[in-house]
């Protein structure tokens, strides 16, 4: 198969089997992205009753089924870097764009007028207006990190991927059929969020598979002693 | 969605002005021409209203000093197209006013003014129509609503200006048309209210999370306090408030203006006509608030429970 048939599309694949809901990806995302050249991601009233702030990544928790047959699913949520991003064509200034070279959807903070229209046009609520800078912000897939040749090659991954203690976040080119992410999607039933709007999200999720507990096998050797 | 006052005032004021422009232009083309005084006053009023609307729309921006950039993406963005058509209409009306003032007007002025006014309604409405997953908006009825509400209120405003400038004949002509258009607007708004009430959500918690279970509930949205996502996409008002705003705009924008215009024509009362105009404007602000409040954004599925 021609591996260059489709343009490069970097994305995250999130494994719901192993996400434990620790929020390490949330805090490391905030840490990396508030420390960059674009300026701090605002936190307002951090020590008061109603703190609020700009985050590119959240971990949500859902409960499926009815008692006693319930499961708890921790669900990380960030920009999906859609292949058909509805947020891009609506932008009146061209500040929102999708990079041709790697498919990352970005906002040029110097061109954004803060009209919020792109946020309205995203069915996933992936964009957040930074209330201090008054421009739209979103996950950049750590574009200022993954190409940084001054850090070791193994660290050239998004901050959330580096932080995940259970390796629930895979990162790579989903249009390269031989990549780790493509194999995970193919072998483990990767799926998109809200496929009904045909946004073709690049980020995908690996569904939970409940593996029944394996009963310990009684062997004579185990019984003796 | 959270109704934003700058956008509510911008769309209502601009719609009023566009209706006023069409009322003046239609009359001058159909040879029931308004007096020169009404024409000059009306065009000046339209320019003032549109400039006020433009200022309101700038207040909506986080970075108004960069607003000029919004003309750049006209190939793909209806917002960009609106940002081009609005100043074009203002400029053309200023030229028309000059032509009227120097008595050099021709049919070109009202003709292009009508085209630009209609185009502005199309652009404004398409900003909402093109968001296909906000299904309350994504329907041709949105275009019909913006156009008819602007036409109806603009006709009534022209009638009121006709009284002010002493053109009673044109005032009565416009007042009659305003009744027809307000009735038509009520029918169309009623149709969209009925449609929106019957809508069943396409996106569900299942499609939003990909979790197959028929029973899913959110335990935590991942934060303890609010964020942009919990402010921008929720109106935050009770059902009671929303229901009463709906009743309020039906009474103020449609029912009372129609009754008052009938009273005004029957009793030759200017006061009733002024009251109708003012009440309808307030009613249209409420209608526009409701237009935003009734739209349910699918992202809200992700922000149900603080946990």
mmCIF file with all atom_site columns, N, CA, C and O in Angstrom, chain B residues 275-299:
data_model
loop_
_atom_site.group_PDB
_atom_site.id
_atom_site.type_symbol
_atom_site.label_atom_id
_atom_site.label_alt_id
_atom_site.label_comp_id
_atom_site.label_asym_id
_atom_site.label_entity_id
_atom_site.label_seq_id
_atom_site.pdbx_PDB_ins_code
_atom_site.Cartn_x
_atom_site.Cartn_y
_atom_site.Cartn_z
_atom_site.occupancy
_atom_site.B_iso_or_equiv
_atom_site.pdbx_formal_charge
_atom_site.auth_seq_id
_atom_site.auth_comp_id
_atom_site.auth_asym_id
_atom_site.auth_atom_id
_atom_site.pdbx_PDB_model_num
ATOM 1   N N  . UNK B 1 275 ? -46.389 54.059 19.949 1.00 0.00 ? 275 UNK B N  1
ATOM 2   C CA . UNK B 1 275 ? -46.390 53.005 20.972 1.00 0.00 ? 275 UNK B CA 1
ATOM 3   C C  . UNK B 1 275 ? -46.144 51.645 20.321 1.00 0.00 ? 275 UNK B C  1
ATOM 4   O O  . UNK B 1 275 ? -45.351 50.834 20.818 1.00 0.00 ? 275 UNK B O  1
ATOM 5   N N  . UNK B 1 276 ? -46.814 51.401 19.178 1.00 0.00 ? 276 UNK B N  1
ATOM 6   C CA . UNK B 1 276 ? -46.637 50.132 18.462 1.00 0.00 ? 276 UNK B CA 1
ATOM 7   C C  . UNK B 1 276 ? -45.175 49.938 18.074 1.00 0.00 ? 276 UNK B C  1
ATOM 8   O O  . UNK B 1 276 ? -44.602 48.854 18.249 1.00 0.00 ? 276 UNK B O  1
ATOM 9   N N  . UNK B 1 277 ? -44.549 51.012 17.570 1.00 0.00 ? 277 UNK B N  1
ATOM 10  C CA . UNK B 1 277 ? -43.153 50.931 17.121 1.00 0.00 ? 277 UNK B CA 1
ATOM 11  C C  . UNK B 1 277 ? -42.220 50.603 18.288 1.00 0.00 ? 277 UNK B C  1
ATOM 12  O O  . UNK B 1 277 ? -41.363 49.713 18.187 1.00 0.00 ? 277 UNK B O  1
ATOM 13  N N  . UNK B 1 278 ? -42.416 51.321 19.400 1.00 0.00 ? 278 UNK B N  1
ATOM 14  C CA . UNK B 1 278 ? -41.538 51.116 20.559 1.00 0.00 ? 278 UNK B CA 1
ATOM 15  C C  . UNK B 1 278 ? -41.722 49.713 21.132 1.00 0.00 ? 278 UNK B C  1
ATOM 16  O O  . UNK B 1 278 ? -40.745 49.012 21.425 1.00 0.00 ? 278 UNK B O  1
ATOM 17  N N  . UNK B 1 279 ? -42.992 49.284 21.297 1.00 0.00 ? 279 UNK B N  1
ATOM 18  C CA . UNK B 1 279 ? -43.256 47.956 21.874 1.00 0.00 ? 279 UNK B CA 1
ATOM 19  C C  . UNK B 1 279 ? -42.677 46.868 20.982 1.00 0.00 ? 279 UNK B C  1
ATOM 20  O O  . UNK B 1 279 ? -42.114 45.883 21.460 1.00 0.00 ? 279 UNK B O  1
ATOM 21  N N  . UNK B 1 280 ? -42.835 47.038 19.657 1.00 0.00 ? 280 UNK B N  1
ATOM 22  C CA . UNK B 1 280 ? -42.333 46.004 18.760 1.00 0.00 ? 280 UNK B CA 1
ATOM 23  C C  . UNK B 1 280 ? -40.819 45.888 18.865 1.00 0.00 ? 280 UNK B C  1
ATOM 24  O O  . UNK B 1 280 ? -40.275 44.774 18.840 1.00 0.00 ? 280 UNK B O  1
ATOM 25  N N  . UNK B 1 281 ? -40.144 47.028 19.030 1.00 0.00 ? 281 UNK B N  1
ATOM 26  C CA . UNK B 1 281 ? -38.684 46.953 19.149 1.00 0.00 ? 281 UNK B CA 1
ATOM 27  C C  . UNK B 1 281 ? -38.280 46.166 20.395 1.00 0.00 ? 281 UNK B C  1
ATOM 28  O O  . UNK B 1 281 ? -37.421 45.284 20.331 1.00 0.00 ? 281 UNK B O  1
ATOM 29  N N  . UNK B 1 282 ? -38.945 46.460 21.514 1.00 0.00 ? 282 UNK B N  1
ATOM 30  C CA . UNK B 1 282 ? -38.656 45.726 22.757 1.00 0.00 ? 282 UNK B CA 1
ATOM 31  C C  . UNK B 1 282 ? -38.962 44.234 22.547 1.00 0.00 ? 282 UNK B C  1
ATOM 32  O O  . UNK B 1 282 ? -38.186 43.358 22.938 1.00 0.00 ? 282 UNK B O  1
ATOM 33  N N  . UNK B 1 283 ? -40.100 43.959 21.898 1.00 0.00 ? 283 UNK B N  1
ATOM 34  C CA . UNK B 1 283 ? -40.488 42.576 21.631 1.00 0.00 ? 283 UNK B CA 1
ATOM 35  C C  . UNK B 1 283 ? -39.460 41.858 20.773 1.00 0.00 ? 283 UNK B C  1
ATOM 36  O O  . UNK B 1 283 ? -39.160 40.678 20.996 1.00 0.00 ? 283 UNK B O  1
ATOM 37  N N  . UNK B 1 284 ? -38.892 42.580 19.797 1.00 0.00 ? 284 UNK B N  1
ATOM 38  C CA . UNK B 1 284 ? -37.899 41.940 18.918 1.00 0.00 ? 284 UNK B CA 1
ATOM 39  C C  . UNK B 1 284 ? -36.588 41.669 19.649 1.00 0.00 ? 284 UNK B C  1
ATOM 40  O O  . UNK B 1 284 ? -35.911 40.686 19.358 1.00 0.00 ? 284 UNK B O  1
ATOM 41  N N  . UNK B 1 285 ? -36.246 42.529 20.621 1.00 0.00 ? 285 UNK B N  1
ATOM 42  C CA . UNK B 1 285 ? -35.065 42.228 21.448 1.00 0.00 ? 285 UNK B CA 1
ATOM 43  C C  . UNK B 1 285 ? -35.300 40.924 22.213 1.00 0.00 ? 285 UNK B C  1
ATOM 44  O O  . UNK B 1 285 ? -34.414 40.073 22.311 1.00 0.00 ? 285 UNK B O  1
ATOM 45  N N  . UNK B 1 286 ? -36.523 40.779 22.749 1.00 0.00 ? 286 UNK B N  1
ATOM 46  C CA . UNK B 1 286 ? -36.856 39.548 23.485 1.00 0.00 ? 286 UNK B CA 1
ATOM 47  C C  . UNK B 1 286 ? -36.846 38.344 22.537 1.00 0.00 ? 286 UNK B C  1
ATOM 48  O O  . UNK B 1 286 ? -36.383 37.257 22.893 1.00 0.00 ? 286 UNK B O  1
ATOM 49  N N  . UNK B 1 287 ? -37.354 38.551 21.319 1.00 0.00 ? 287 UNK B N  1
ATOM 50  C CA . UNK B 1 287 ? -37.370 37.461 20.327 1.00 0.00 ? 287 UNK B CA 1
ATOM 51  C C  . UNK B 1 287 ? -35.953 37.013 20.022 1.00 0.00 ? 287 UNK B C  1
ATOM 52  O O  . UNK B 1 287 ? -35.656 35.814 19.949 1.00 0.00 ? 287 UNK B O  1
ATOM 53  N N  . UNK B 1 288 ? -35.065 37.968 19.864 1.00 0.00 ? 288 UNK B N  1
ATOM 54  C CA . UNK B 1 288 ? -33.680 37.622 19.537 1.00 0.00 ? 288 UNK B CA 1
ATOM 55  C C  . UNK B 1 288 ? -33.013 36.929 20.721 1.00 0.00 ? 288 UNK B C  1
ATOM 56  O O  . UNK B 1 288 ? -32.244 36.004 20.550 1.00 0.00 ? 288 UNK B O  1
ATOM 57  N N  . UNK B 1 289 ? -33.310 37.363 21.945 1.00 0.00 ? 289 UNK B N  1
ATOM 58  C CA . UNK B 1 289 ? -32.779 36.669 23.137 1.00 0.00 ? 289 UNK B CA 1
ATOM 59  C C  . UNK B 1 289 ? -33.228 35.209 23.104 1.00 0.00 ? 289 UNK B C  1
ATOM 60  O O  . UNK B 1 289 ? -32.431 34.295 23.311 1.00 0.00 ? 289 UNK B O  1
ATOM 61  N N  . UNK B 1 290 ? -34.511 35.033 22.805 1.00 0.00 ? 290 UNK B N  1
ATOM 62  C CA . UNK B 1 290 ? -35.068 33.679 22.790 1.00 0.00 ? 290 UNK B CA 1
ATOM 63  C C  . UNK B 1 290 ? -34.441 32.834 21.676 1.00 0.00 ? 290 UNK B C  1
ATOM 64  O O  . UNK B 1 290 ? -34.189 31.646 21.857 1.00 0.00 ? 290 UNK B O  1
ATOM 65  N N  . UNK B 1 291 ? -34.182 33.454 20.538 1.00 0.00 ? 291 UNK B N  1
ATOM 66  C CA . UNK B 1 291 ? -33.556 32.764 19.405 1.00 0.00 ? 291 UNK B CA 1
ATOM 67  C C  . UNK B 1 291 ? -32.248 32.101 19.841 1.00 0.00 ? 291 UNK B C  1
ATOM 68  O O  . UNK B 1 291 ? -31.972 30.955 19.488 1.00 0.00 ? 291 UNK B O  1
ATOM 69  N N  . UNK B 1 292 ? -31.451 32.835 20.636 1.00 0.00 ? 292 UNK B N  1
ATOM 70  C CA . UNK B 1 292 ? -30.194 32.255 21.120 1.00 0.00 ? 292 UNK B CA 1
ATOM 71  C C  . UNK B 1 292 ? -30.454 31.232 22.220 1.00 0.00 ? 292 UNK B C  1
ATOM 72  O O  . UNK B 1 292 ? -29.871 30.151 22.232 1.00 0.00 ? 292 UNK B O  1
ATOM 73  N N  . UNK B 1 293 ? -31.346 31.599 23.145 1.00 0.00 ? 293 UNK B N  1
ATOM 74  C CA . UNK B 1 293 ? -31.577 30.723 24.304 1.00 0.00 ? 293 UNK B CA 1
ATOM 75  C C  . UNK B 1 293 ? -32.138 29.368 23.883 1.00 0.00 ? 293 UNK B C  1
ATOM 76  O O  . UNK B 1 293 ? -31.823 28.343 24.485 1.00 0.00 ? 293 UNK B O  1
ATOM 77  N N  . UNK B 1 294 ? -32.957 29.340 22.828 1.00 0.00 ? 294 UNK B N  1
ATOM 78  C CA . UNK B 1 294 ? -33.606 28.077 22.474 1.00 0.00 ? 294 UNK B CA 1
ATOM 79  C C  . UNK B 1 294 ? -32.676 27.127 21.710 1.00 0.00 ? 294 UNK B C  1
ATOM 80  O O  . UNK B 1 294 ? -32.998 25.952 21.533 1.00 0.00 ? 294 UNK B O  1
ATOM 81  N N  . UNK B 1 295 ? -31.522 27.617 21.280 1.00 0.00 ? 295 UNK B N  1
ATOM 82  C CA . UNK B 1 295 ? -30.594 26.764 20.531 1.00 0.00 ? 295 UNK B CA 1
ATOM 83  C C  . UNK B 1 295 ? -29.813 25.880 21.493 1.00 0.00 ? 295 UNK B C  1
ATOM 84  O O  . UNK B 1 295 ? -29.193 26.382 22.432 1.00 0.00 ? 295 UNK B O  1
ATOM 85  N N  . UNK B 1 296 ? -29.869 24.591 21.264 1.00 0.00 ? 296 UNK B N  1
ATOM 86  C CA . UNK B 1 296 ? -29.159 23.644 22.143 1.00 0.00 ? 296 UNK B CA 1
ATOM 87  C C  . UNK B 1 296 ? -27.920 23.132 21.431 1.00 0.00 ? 296 UNK B C  1
ATOM 88  O O  . UNK B 1 296 ? -27.999 22.470 20.401 1.00 0.00 ? 296 UNK B O  1
ATOM 89  N N  . UNK B 1 297 ? -26.759 23.465 22.012 1.00 0.00 ? 297 UNK B N  1
ATOM 90  C CA . UNK B 1 297 ? -25.489 23.088 21.405 1.00 0.00 ? 297 UNK B CA 1
ATOM 91  C C  . UNK B 1 297 ? -25.095 21.686 21.855 1.00 0.00 ? 297 UNK B C  1
ATOM 92  O O  . UNK B 1 297 ? -25.152 21.396 23.051 1.00 0.00 ? 297 UNK B O  1
ATOM 93  N N  . UNK B 1 298 ? -24.677 20.808 20.911 1.00 0.00 ? 298 UNK B N  1
ATOM 94  C CA . UNK B 1 298 ? -24.333 19.441 21.332 1.00 0.00 ? 298 UNK B CA 1
ATOM 95  C C  . UNK B 1 298 ? -23.195 19.368 22.344 1.00 0.00 ? 298 UNK B C  1
ATOM 96  O O  . UNK B 1 298 ? -23.112 18.395 23.087 1.00 0.00 ? 298 UNK B O  1
ATOM 97  N N  . UNK B 1 299 ? -22.322 20.402 22.394 1.00 0.00 ? 299 UNK B N  1
ATOM 98  C CA . UNK B 1 299 ? -21.243 20.344 23.386 1.00 0.00 ? 299 UNK B CA 1
ATOM 99  C C  . UNK B 1 299 ? -21.796 20.301 24.818 1.00 0.00 ? 299 UNK B C  1
ATOM 100 O O  . UNK B 1 299 ? -21.104 19.859 25.727 1.00 0.00 ? 299 UNK B O  1
#
